[in-house]
């Protein structure tokens, strides 16, 4: 097989031209003394990578990790082939493996940039050899450290080679190196780009993106905006100076940037065809569901998709699977029956999970001197966890805790298997238990709980260890009731957040108390609720909103005209008047229930007396959650337009971009009526959830809440003291994700969310913290 692979490489190399477009150079670093990480200097989804490790083995991974089985010097060859550019190139390097037979010290480290970008937190891991360990850091800029987990501030932006040397008590050491990119955000850059949604509607994208920036847009026609990503509809042809004034509230700098935007809709030959499209990735990260919306012009419409990878489609709402990870620019051309067309393009990132590598590393924290919690780095439902605690006991939990019964040093191992991608990994840490000075009381325990199918009843299961059996149990369920059973069932009377506590007392009177926070979501036989609402974007384009929202639900929509969708929030464009039976079948993959709901939708675009006024609006909550920035979009009809807002709490406005402060938390039905110069109007409404943050100390929030990296294209680390629940809301106030947590550090995957801005609500034991997150 190896000979065939090498022969194929030779044949392909002869068929292609070696030139500068194909770069095969690479770097490498030792993860351990015999395990090497190879990284190409050029990462390109168009390239095919062929590695020869010099010991008879090979790989076609983009950036492989290879364990050598023996000491020696190896000639490593990388050959890259770009079938698009018709080129190939090879690169050779020498790798030396030298693992001393009596040295088993192993180390590694991970990095987390701070919010500024020039400061980095370094977290080391050491195992093997003989503890205790010493640490020697070289940050690649002339500075060093001997801390196990240092923080380092780089002086200027750049890429640095950071190395850590871990030395055990016997003098055996190992050195690991990795590249760290310092993207210092302490200089303001107000530059921006723009793209035309229609001939007179423009989207603006700033270069500097982050929650620390304040944006002040002047569109040159008397209108302004403070949104990060803003769009603007011009009402007349002309040349407009668009200015962005940027302020960095974290570092105190500011900048201004100006671009001339030309609006020329006079030569569109009367064409008013317009549209848009949205997309959401499937669980693989490489497959995308595309949903189009068409309006204006004369229906019916035809659709031409260019997915940016050489493939196309003519469906209105296609599904497309990208064959390799990368950044793609899909474009949609909508053509009406008269031949008028419009083209819309977006950029998306395909994060294919087929290249996922397993990482079994984990951290641990001590609950008591002999009770330890373990937290794996890789968190996903596709992982299987096999823990060996080194004392003859095991676990398959994602986050296990373990109580040791005797002092000593234990070798804890996690064996991780990715059932989706077929990879596996093992990781080992030495855990030392020393309870000799605990005062004689060693009683300890824990408990878990599971909601029943209704959601207000819970099964509690206790575990007691240490001390002297038998044990007694005292439960306080947090609602004024109690129990002395070891494994009780308790029914909460009303929905809410409760803090049940368990006190375990041993036969000698030594006790321990454990508390957790739970949410009772009483649903009383309607756990699956397929009901939904709908709103008209135009007379024949409808948005649908399900009542049950969550990643545990699967959605199957039938729009009654032969088309369907599996999106959570689909929109659908009907091609003719009529009454349609729209059905949603909902399946809860977590709890196994299902439900079906049907609504009659009437499309009647024939009696609009020539009115084509249309529009929409978006909104974004401020940091307190009760104030909202609204931005209106108007098109069709005859400009200029007038705007009438009804915020649903008695407040109104006639501004294009109003700011409104709701006086109390709640759900408000906010409506906008747009009227053109001839009196034609359109009205559309959205439900807005005001989650007011009351009494938050800004200094406390800044010091206790860390969310990084931000912006992100995969997920974020959320760090806060005594977290209890995480809720994520989109810019329309909809809850798109919720999770109960009982730790201070959580990796939150955002793979299921589309690109955009989201608001994190972090419920802690001390109050509510909020943070904006940008997924891109």
XYZ file of C-alpha atoms in Angstrom:
776
model
C 0.000 0.000 0.000
C 2.895 2.341 0.876
C 4.600 1.592 -2.452
C 1.375 2.296 -4.334
C 0.987 5.624 -2.486
C 4.550 6.672 -3.322
C 4.062 5.618 -6.931
C 0.889 7.697 -7.159
C 2.734 10.687 -5.702
C 5.437 10.257 -8.340
C 2.878 10.036 -11.167
C 0.968 13.080 -9.914
C 4.204 15.033 -9.491
C 5.182 14.338 -13.103
C 1.740 15.510 -14.286
C 1.909 18.834 -12.473
C 4.181 21.860 -12.585
C 6.254 22.693 -9.546
C 5.916 26.446 -8.922
C 5.655 29.046 -6.183
C 1.896 28.623 -5.835
C 2.481 25.250 -4.139
C 4.472 25.611 -0.911
C 5.395 22.381 0.868
C 7.550 23.782 3.696
C 6.588 22.826 7.244
C 7.563 23.119 10.896
C 7.436 20.510 13.647
C 7.458 20.359 17.441
C 7.678 17.534 19.965
C 4.520 16.856 21.974
C 6.548 14.215 23.855
C 10.108 12.975 23.309
C 8.905 10.606 20.564
C 5.605 12.173 19.405
C 5.945 14.949 16.812
C 3.377 17.519 15.600
C 3.900 18.456 11.915
C 2.376 21.731 10.673
C 2.540 22.911 7.020
C 3.410 26.563 6.503
C 0.548 26.763 4.004
C -2.883 25.461 5.072
C -5.046 25.287 1.960
C -8.203 23.231 1.455
C -7.253 22.869 -2.243
C -4.015 21.064 -1.356
C -3.529 17.305 -1.049
C -0.855 16.517 1.567
C 1.398 13.427 1.375
C 3.731 12.881 4.351
C 6.614 10.373 4.474
C 7.860 10.091 8.070
C 11.132 8.369 7.147
C 10.439 5.129 9.028
C 8.290 3.427 6.403
C 5.016 5.069 7.467
C 3.036 7.864 5.831
C -0.067 10.055 6.199
C -2.400 12.234 4.117
C -3.607 14.422 7.031
C -3.114 18.158 6.739
C -1.327 18.506 10.094
C -0.530 15.031 11.501
C 0.798 14.015 14.911
C 3.142 11.032 14.569
C 4.605 8.824 17.350
C 7.976 7.300 16.489
C 8.652 3.833 17.906
C 12.449 4.078 18.229
C 15.213 6.628 18.727
C 17.033 7.789 15.601
C 17.332 10.421 12.884
C 14.552 10.449 10.266
C 14.215 12.204 6.910
C 10.644 13.579 6.696
C 9.274 14.562 3.277
C 6.078 16.545 2.593
C 4.662 16.649 -0.937
C 1.718 18.953 -1.696
C -0.427 18.840 -4.829
C -2.888 21.521 -5.897
C -5.165 20.044 -8.555
C -6.786 23.456 -9.189
C -3.558 25.361 -9.834
C -1.942 22.299 -11.519
C 1.173 22.513 -9.352
C 3.134 20.404 -6.843
C 6.065 20.873 -4.477
C 8.130 18.845 -1.973
C 10.050 19.772 1.176
C 12.475 17.739 3.344
C 13.525 18.125 6.981
C 15.496 16.094 9.547
C 13.770 14.926 12.753
C 15.809 13.495 15.639
C 14.161 11.269 18.263
C 16.092 10.742 21.508
C 14.097 9.365 24.458
C 16.318 8.413 27.386
C 15.340 4.958 28.624
C 15.057 5.984 32.287
C 13.301 9.335 31.737
C 9.518 9.355 31.442
C 8.776 13.022 32.189
C 6.099 14.388 29.846
C 4.598 17.876 29.632
C 2.360 20.041 27.502
C 0.637 23.414 27.633
C -2.383 25.272 26.239
C -2.876 29.010 25.715
C -5.784 31.445 26.080
C -5.476 35.046 24.842
C -6.919 37.761 27.050
C -9.439 40.304 25.767
C -6.685 42.656 24.619
C -4.917 40.031 22.539
C -1.284 40.765 23.487
C -1.562 39.076 26.870
C -1.802 35.274 27.033
C -2.622 32.825 29.826
C -0.416 29.708 29.712
C -1.663 26.500 31.381
C 0.866 23.664 31.774
C 0.366 19.949 32.371
C 3.100 17.625 33.706
C 3.039 13.885 34.368
C 5.324 10.851 34.293
C 8.730 10.890 35.952
C 8.883 11.758 39.646
C 6.994 14.711 41.128
C 7.382 17.520 42.090
C 8.120 19.279 38.792
C 9.819 22.559 37.921
C 8.831 24.684 34.941
C 10.976 26.861 32.680
C 9.242 29.045 30.064
C 10.860 30.834 27.107
C 8.248 33.152 25.554
C 10.239 33.797 22.394
C 10.588 37.526 23.028
C 13.545 37.395 25.449
C 11.432 36.952 28.592
C 11.048 33.841 30.783
C 9.121 32.454 33.744
C 9.305 29.580 36.234
C 5.603 29.551 37.153
C 3.482 26.517 36.327
C 0.662 28.662 34.861
C 2.103 32.103 33.976
C 0.442 35.088 32.350
C 2.617 36.903 29.807
C 2.095 40.216 28.035
C 3.804 40.514 24.632
C 5.019 44.019 23.836
C 4.105 44.081 20.138
C 1.893 42.014 17.819
C 3.494 39.034 16.138
C 3.975 35.279 16.094
C 6.189 33.888 18.868
C 7.729 30.443 19.391
C 6.999 29.643 23.046
C 8.797 26.706 24.698
C 8.210 24.997 28.046
C 10.758 22.731 29.731
C 9.357 20.469 32.466
C 11.903 18.891 34.817
C 11.032 16.230 37.390
C 12.585 15.705 40.832
C 15.284 13.418 39.403
C 16.405 15.927 36.752
C 14.653 14.235 33.800
C 13.165 16.894 31.522
C 11.129 17.351 28.370
C 10.646 20.423 26.171
C 7.551 21.315 24.159
C 7.180 24.285 21.817
C 4.263 25.894 20.041
C 3.547 29.063 18.085
C 1.508 31.798 19.809
C -0.044 34.646 17.802
C -0.351 37.944 19.682
C -3.073 39.964 17.941
C -2.814 43.145 19.986
C -6.097 44.997 19.749
C -4.756 48.121 21.445
C -4.765 50.155 18.241
C -8.052 51.364 16.775
C -8.802 50.729 13.110
C -12.063 52.249 11.872
C -11.735 50.931 8.307
C -14.687 49.005 6.910
C -15.999 47.319 3.783
C -19.437 47.461 2.223
C -21.601 45.287 -0.019
C -24.832 46.061 -1.877
C -27.889 43.989 -0.956
C -29.874 45.876 -3.630
C -29.023 48.890 -5.794
C -29.866 51.255 -2.893
C -29.453 49.042 0.206
C -25.905 48.664 1.559
C -24.372 46.478 4.288
C -21.318 47.780 6.184
C -18.734 45.552 7.934
C -16.108 47.072 10.295
C -12.573 45.667 10.414
C -12.388 46.031 14.215
C -14.961 43.743 15.789
C -15.425 43.198 19.514
C -17.549 44.003 22.542
C -14.954 46.600 23.635
C -15.698 48.819 20.601
C -18.379 51.517 20.255
C -19.516 52.225 16.676
C -20.907 55.528 15.376
C -21.954 55.413 11.697
C -22.891 58.474 9.632
C -24.404 57.402 6.288
C -24.073 60.848 4.692
C -27.816 61.394 4.204
C -28.691 62.528 7.715
C -29.098 59.050 9.177
C -26.849 57.335 11.719
C -26.430 54.007 13.507
C -24.534 52.522 16.477
C -24.718 48.858 15.381
C -21.590 46.792 14.762
C -22.856 45.348 11.458
C -25.272 47.840 9.955
C -27.270 48.157 6.762
C -28.778 51.303 5.299
C -31.423 51.982 2.657
C -30.839 55.152 0.632
C -33.901 56.973 -0.743
C -32.281 58.772 -3.695
C -29.406 58.360 -6.145
C -26.198 60.195 -5.318
C -22.701 59.989 -3.818
C -22.656 59.784 -0.004
C -19.645 60.122 2.351
C -20.041 57.293 4.902
C -18.055 57.817 8.118
C -17.361 55.323 10.912
C -16.104 56.786 14.179
C -14.694 53.978 16.347
C -13.954 54.133 20.110
C -12.205 51.353 22.028
C -13.723 51.579 25.523
C -11.138 49.123 26.871
C -7.940 50.813 25.679
C -9.156 54.387 25.234
C -8.141 54.873 21.582
C -10.327 56.119 18.715
C -10.239 56.362 14.932
C -12.343 57.612 12.009
C -12.641 56.310 8.450
C -14.573 57.607 5.414
C -15.724 55.914 2.195
C -17.712 57.393 -0.700
C -20.738 55.255 -1.586
C -22.439 55.740 -4.961
C -26.163 54.941 -5.274
C -27.425 54.571 -8.839
C -30.792 52.870 -9.247
C -31.874 54.885 -12.277
C -30.597 52.359 -14.839
C -32.212 49.213 -13.540
C -34.810 49.300 -16.328
C -37.677 49.136 -13.886
C -36.439 45.889 -12.310
C -37.411 45.516 -8.648
C -36.539 41.839 -8.169
C -34.911 41.369 -4.800
C -34.292 38.679 -2.189
C -32.012 37.207 0.394
C -30.923 33.853 1.785
C -29.926 32.324 5.113
C -27.948 29.192 5.968
C -27.353 26.906 8.918
C -24.823 24.088 9.214
C -25.680 20.511 10.105
C -23.948 18.575 12.875
C -21.031 17.610 10.611
C -20.076 21.258 10.046
C -19.584 20.695 6.300
C -23.240 20.349 5.258
C -25.460 23.440 5.029
C -29.200 24.029 4.686
C -29.850 27.105 2.507
C -33.176 28.978 2.653
C -34.029 31.663 0.096
C -36.533 34.532 0.150
C -37.616 36.332 -3.045
C -39.774 39.431 -3.425
C -40.348 42.320 -5.787
C -40.502 41.817 -9.551
C -43.038 39.373 -10.978
C -43.334 35.826 -9.659
C -42.706 32.971 -10.178
C -38.974 33.140 -9.565
C -36.100 30.891 -10.619
C -33.045 30.285 -8.433
C -29.407 29.743 -9.408
C -26.950 28.856 -6.644
C -23.146 28.958 -6.901
C -21.822 27.360 -3.704
C -18.286 28.659 -4.204
C -16.705 25.236 -4.625
C -17.544 24.663 -8.289
C -21.003 23.166 -7.649
C -24.453 24.681 -8.190
C -28.190 24.121 -7.739
C -31.508 25.440 -9.046
C -33.605 24.543 -5.992
C -35.188 27.279 -3.886
C -33.954 25.794 -0.595
C -31.090 23.369 -1.311
C -28.870 21.348 0.997
C -25.168 21.309 0.099
C -22.259 19.339 1.546
C -18.763 20.806 1.142
C -16.130 18.143 0.518
C -13.376 19.813 2.560
C -13.022 22.412 5.354
C -12.509 26.003 4.242
C -14.023 29.443 3.699
C -16.535 29.604 0.827
C -18.598 32.377 -0.787
C -21.999 30.989 -1.882
C -24.033 33.243 -4.184
C -27.726 33.154 -5.121
C -29.154 34.706 -8.277
C -32.944 35.221 -8.212
C -34.626 35.845 -11.577
C -38.281 36.809 -11.987
C -40.537 35.769 -14.888
C -39.615 38.926 -16.839
C -35.896 38.175 -16.668
C -35.049 40.749 -13.977
C -32.520 39.335 -11.539
C -30.557 40.103 -8.389
C -27.520 38.352 -6.885
C -26.706 37.984 -3.172
C -23.453 36.550 -1.728
C -22.276 35.658 1.769
C -19.129 34.106 3.220
C -19.361 30.945 5.331
C -16.841 28.682 7.071
C -17.148 24.911 6.706
C -15.756 23.396 9.896
C -15.883 19.752 8.911
C -15.703 17.465 11.889
C -14.190 14.687 9.783
C -10.766 16.144 10.595
C -11.454 16.241 14.326
C -8.574 14.888 16.410
C -9.140 13.323 19.806
C -7.705 15.097 22.825
C -7.978 13.131 26.080
C -6.298 15.775 28.247
C -8.147 16.840 31.388
C -7.816 18.948 34.531
C -8.754 18.190 38.108
C -9.897 20.130 41.192
C -10.057 18.996 44.816
C -13.501 19.211 46.479
C -12.027 17.884 49.745
C -8.570 16.540 50.566
C -9.560 13.139 49.158
C -12.428 13.952 46.763
C -11.477 15.050 43.228
C -13.500 16.379 40.255
C -12.173 15.691 36.740
C -12.897 17.900 33.703
C -12.010 16.659 30.170
C -10.887 19.088 27.479
C -13.000 17.392 24.771
C -16.707 17.871 25.516
C -19.271 16.464 23.062
C -21.989 13.819 22.880
C -19.962 11.892 20.261
C -17.211 11.147 22.806
C -17.060 8.059 25.016
C -15.129 8.475 28.272
C -13.319 5.668 30.124
C -11.710 6.820 33.392
C -9.286 4.745 35.476
C -8.718 6.422 38.851
C -5.650 4.318 39.681
C -7.138 2.641 42.750
C -9.061 -0.117 40.969
C -12.199 1.959 40.299
C -13.456 3.354 36.978
C -16.157 5.603 35.481
C -17.728 6.419 32.100
C -19.117 9.851 33.090
C -18.165 13.006 31.221
C -17.458 14.917 34.467
C -16.729 12.290 37.145
C -15.892 12.899 40.780
C -13.996 10.327 42.818
C -13.432 9.758 46.523
C -10.125 8.098 47.444
C -10.099 5.951 50.602
C -6.390 6.181 51.412
C -3.512 8.607 51.085
C -1.097 8.010 48.235
C -0.181 8.946 44.645
C -2.524 7.593 41.963
C -2.087 7.379 38.185
C -5.396 8.672 36.700
C -5.993 7.917 33.024
C -8.716 8.988 30.602
C -9.185 6.904 27.467
C -11.275 8.908 24.958
C -13.039 7.493 21.884
C -14.764 9.657 19.260
C -17.645 7.467 18.032
C -18.373 9.900 15.183
C -14.910 10.184 13.620
C -13.313 6.957 14.873
C -10.258 8.446 16.605
C -9.055 7.746 20.156
C -6.550 9.135 22.650
C -5.250 8.469 26.171
C -3.986 10.923 28.778
C -2.487 10.354 32.262
C -2.084 12.575 35.340
C -0.585 11.839 38.771
C -2.994 12.712 41.622
C -1.659 12.935 45.193
C -4.021 12.378 48.153
C -2.820 13.545 51.568
C -5.503 13.810 54.270
C -3.238 13.142 57.268
C -4.104 16.558 58.809
C -7.883 16.485 58.217
C -8.750 16.386 61.923
C -10.078 12.836 61.921
C -13.351 13.512 59.989
C -13.340 11.978 56.515
C -17.089 11.713 55.861
C -17.859 12.719 52.284
C -20.411 12.117 49.548
C -22.275 13.424 46.567
C -25.632 13.191 44.837
C -27.106 13.318 41.339
C -30.636 14.071 40.164
C -32.763 13.289 37.112
C -35.998 14.995 36.064
C -38.990 12.822 35.263
C -40.875 13.204 31.976
C -43.057 15.978 33.403
C -40.098 18.104 34.505
C -41.212 19.061 38.048
C -40.475 15.704 39.688
C -36.897 14.629 40.380
C -35.205 11.364 41.341
C -32.310 11.981 43.759
C -29.518 9.423 44.218
C -26.922 9.816 46.964
C -23.427 8.402 47.417
C -21.688 8.305 50.818
C -18.106 7.345 51.591
C -15.374 7.971 54.113
C -16.021 8.154 57.842
C -17.744 5.253 59.619
C -20.870 3.584 58.259
C -23.838 3.458 58.640
C -24.793 6.917 57.365
C -27.876 9.069 57.871
C -29.236 11.426 55.198
C -30.974 14.784 55.591
C -32.364 16.428 52.438
C -33.480 20.067 52.093
C -35.132 20.397 48.668
C -35.056 24.190 48.703
C -38.840 24.624 48.711
C -39.439 24.142 52.437
C -39.715 20.331 52.275
C -37.258 17.657 53.398
C -36.570 13.915 53.498
C -34.391 11.389 55.367
C -34.353 8.753 52.621
C -31.064 7.931 50.918
C -32.563 8.085 47.383
C -35.812 10.103 47.516
C -38.202 11.247 44.794
C -39.466 14.828 45.117
C -42.177 16.721 43.240
C -41.893 20.515 43.070
C -45.277 22.249 43.017
C -44.354 25.104 40.685
C -41.698 25.780 38.035
C -38.600 27.585 39.259
C -34.952 27.392 40.279
C -34.262 25.470 43.502
C -31.138 24.631 45.536
C -31.468 21.143 47.062
C -28.891 20.257 49.757
C -27.891 16.900 51.232
C -26.220 16.461 54.629
C -24.555 13.066 55.187
C -23.671 12.120 58.764
C -21.594 9.075 59.656
C -21.894 6.861 62.764
C -19.398 9.061 64.673
C -21.308 12.295 64.052
C -18.958 13.600 61.334
C -20.942 15.183 58.495
C -20.634 16.871 55.111
C -23.139 18.969 53.134
C -23.456 19.137 49.342
C -25.722 21.549 47.392
C -26.637 21.947 43.716
C -28.959 24.199 41.739
C -31.663 22.712 39.505
C -34.406 24.109 37.280
C -37.892 22.616 37.477
C -39.402 23.015 33.998
C -42.919 21.721 34.664
C -44.498 20.935 31.315
C -47.364 18.604 32.396
C -47.747 16.232 29.470
C -46.785 18.769 26.790
C -43.037 18.293 26.800
C -43.256 18.125 23.008
C -45.234 21.095 21.730
C -45.218 21.536 17.952
C -47.316 24.724 17.961
C -45.855 27.696 16.095
C -46.596 31.242 15.015
C -46.007 32.934 11.691
C -45.431 36.444 10.393
C -45.522 37.817 6.857
C -42.303 39.370 5.553
C -44.148 40.239 2.311
C -47.625 39.302 1.045
C -46.310 35.896 -0.102
C -43.208 35.361 2.081
C -43.795 33.919 5.571
C -41.546 33.374 8.596
C -42.389 30.534 11.002
C -41.410 30.434 14.703
C -41.808 27.206 16.771
C -42.764 27.398 20.451
C -40.326 24.589 21.349
C -36.804 25.769 20.655
C -33.658 23.793 21.413
C -30.937 21.647 19.855
C -32.634 18.497 21.225
C -35.550 19.038 18.819
C -35.768 17.930 15.180
C -38.086 20.010 12.974
C -39.940 18.717 9.887
C -41.942 21.445 8.131
C -44.443 20.849 5.320
C -45.481 24.173 3.736
C -48.487 22.684 1.919
C -47.216 23.458 -1.585
C -44.927 20.452 -2.025
C -41.895 22.026 -0.334
C -40.469 21.398 3.127
C -37.663 22.348 5.512
C -35.801 21.065 8.575
C -34.704 24.505 9.862
C -35.633 25.723 13.334
C -36.808 29.131 12.008
C -37.700 28.647 8.330
C -38.993 31.249 5.932
C -40.963 30.286 2.842
C -41.873 32.095 -0.364
C -45.158 30.975 -1.952
C -45.427 31.284 -5.737
C -49.203 31.717 -6.066
C -52.252 32.825 -4.101
C -54.192 30.215 -2.155
C -54.775 28.627 1.240
C -52.058 26.241 2.363
C -52.007 23.668 5.174
C -48.675 24.192 6.988
C -47.637 21.364 9.313
C -44.764 21.013 11.779
C -43.791 17.574 13.079
C -41.579 17.954 16.161
C -39.370 15.181 17.595
C -37.454 15.496 20.869
C -34.313 13.390 20.348
C -33.454 13.693 24.044
C -36.732 12.556 25.623
C -38.256 10.553 22.746
C -41.592 12.389 22.494
C -43.134 13.863 19.325
C -45.999 16.176 18.361
C -47.685 17.564 15.231
C -49.344 20.936 14.714
C -51.154 22.368 11.665
C -52.075 25.931 10.652
C -53.915 27.300 7.582
C -51.932 30.070 5.849
C -53.689 32.254 3.263
C -51.648 33.948 0.542
C -53.425 36.814 -1.255
C -51.197 39.130 -3.244
C -53.787 39.928 -5.910
C -55.686 42.580 -3.960
C -52.884 44.812 -2.782
C -54.113 47.631 -5.116
C -50.647 48.113 -6.564
C -48.975 48.656 -3.214
C -45.472 47.154 -3.029
C -44.210 48.876 0.130
C -42.246 46.399 2.189
C -39.529 46.225 4.822
C -38.321 44.658 8.005
C -36.546 45.567 11.213
C -33.858 44.175 13.468
C -32.985 44.818 17.075
C -30.121 44.346 19.508
C -30.209 44.418 23.312
C -27.802 46.612 25.215
C -25.606 45.219 28.004
C -28.389 45.561 30.607
C -30.929 43.584 28.575
C -33.886 46.015 28.888
C -32.716 48.630 26.386
C -32.868 47.837 22.657
C -31.432 49.421 19.509
C -33.907 49.096 16.620
C -33.063 49.510 12.935
C -35.676 49.645 10.171
C -35.299 48.648 6.499
C -37.756 49.948 3.891
C -37.981 49.096 0.187
C -40.560 48.888 -2.568
C -43.255 51.526 -2.988
C -42.302 55.201 -3.436
C -39.757 56.886 -1.157
C -39.518 58.761 1.170
C -40.935 56.527 3.900
C -42.383 57.309 7.318
C -42.035 54.989 10.317
C -44.428 54.303 13.203
C -43.161 52.103 16.055
C -45.328 50.533 18.756
C -43.026 48.937 21.339
C -45.813 46.995 23.053
C -45.485 48.747 26.412
C -47.237 52.001 25.474
C -44.099 53.568 24.037
C -43.907 54.778 20.407
C -41.453 56.425 18.019
C -41.237 57.711 14.428
C -37.450 57.453 14.101
C -35.746 55.114 11.644
C -33.274 53.851 14.273
C -34.865 54.372 17.699
C -33.508 53.278 21.054
C -36.145 52.109 23.557
C -35.815 51.207 27.234
C -38.378 48.744 28.608
C -39.180 49.525 32.251
C -39.337 45.918 33.457
C -38.490 42.373 32.297
C -41.025 40.651 30.059
C -42.034 39.677 26.527
C -43.210 42.583 24.373
C -44.887 42.532 20.940
C -43.090 45.295 19.037
C -44.583 46.408 15.701
C -43.346 48.714 12.934
C -45.569 50.281 10.265
C -43.763 51.655 7.181
C -45.726 54.025 4.922
C -44.486 55.226 1.524
C -45.091 58.626 -0.146
C -48.369 57.376 -1.706
C -49.831 56.142 1.561
C -49.144 52.438 0.925
C -48.066 50.763 4.137
C -46.916 47.464 5.607
C -46.797 46.299 9.247
C -44.731 43.534 10.835
C -44.252 42.497 14.455
C -41.762 40.526 16.541
C -41.843 39.266 20.122
C -38.965 40.724 22.151
C -37.786 39.337 25.469
C -36.409 41.996 27.815
C -34.080 40.253 30.265
C -33.229 43.211 32.450
C -30.000 42.938 34.368
C -30.620 44.773 37.649
C -27.950 45.730 40.156
C -24.939 44.419 38.221
C -21.647 45.962 39.272
C -19.742 46.638 36.041
C -16.404 46.296 37.832
C -17.493 42.997 39.367
C -18.643 41.684 36.005
C -15.381 42.621 34.321
C -13.337 40.920 37.000
C -15.424 37.732 37.436
C -16.606 36.933 33.897
C -14.220 35.913 31.109
C -15.449 34.813 27.673
C -12.754 33.889 25.160
C -11.929 33.685 22.304
C -14.350 36.385 21.154
C -15.071 36.657 18.190
C -14.971 32.919 17.495
C -15.883 30.431 14.769
C -16.187 27.340 16.974
C -16.957 28.033 20.617
C -15.965 29.965 23.730
C -14.563 29.338 27.173
C -16.861 30.827 29.824
C -15.215 31.473 33.211
C -17.166 32.876 36.176
C -17.429 32.116 39.865
C -20.258 29.782 40.966
C -22.020 29.494 37.605
C -25.447 27.844 37.676
C -26.946 28.316 34.207
C -25.984 29.656 30.768
C -28.625 31.072 28.383
C -27.906 32.311 24.851
C -30.240 34.776 23.097
C -30.098 35.918 19.480
C -30.546 39.533 18.398
C -34.305 39.031 18.102
C -34.531 38.078 21.758
C -35.134 34.382 21.140
C -33.618 31.824 23.515
C -31.490 29.562 21.281
C -29.569 27.595 23.918
C -29.714 26.880 27.641
C -27.632 24.664 29.930
C -27.417 24.091 33.665
C -23.804 24.108 34.879
C -22.159 23.506 38.227
C -18.580 24.618 37.680
C -16.514 27.772 37.160
C -15.093 26.973 33.709
C -17.159 25.681 30.754
C -16.318 25.131 27.082
C -19.410 26.188 25.138
C -19.667 24.899 21.570
C -21.359 27.317 19.121
C -21.170 24.982 16.105
C -24.985 24.731 15.917
C -25.437 28.526 15.738
C -25.291 30.576 12.544
C -22.837 33.453 12.276
C -23.934 36.599 14.084
C -24.062 38.372 17.434
C -25.481 36.636 20.520
C -26.037 37.646 24.144
C -24.819 35.326 26.906
C -26.745 35.401 30.195
C -24.685 33.766 32.956
C -26.687 32.982 36.093
C -24.386 32.683 39.110
C -24.904 32.314 42.842
C -24.158 36.053 43.133
C -26.379 37.379 40.348
C -26.632 37.664 36.566
C -23.703 38.447 34.227
C -23.987 39.268 30.528
C -21.582 39.281 27.594
C -21.911 39.680 23.835
C -20.404 36.924 21.683
C -19.672 37.188 17.966
C -19.868 33.947 15.938
C -18.262 34.311 12.528
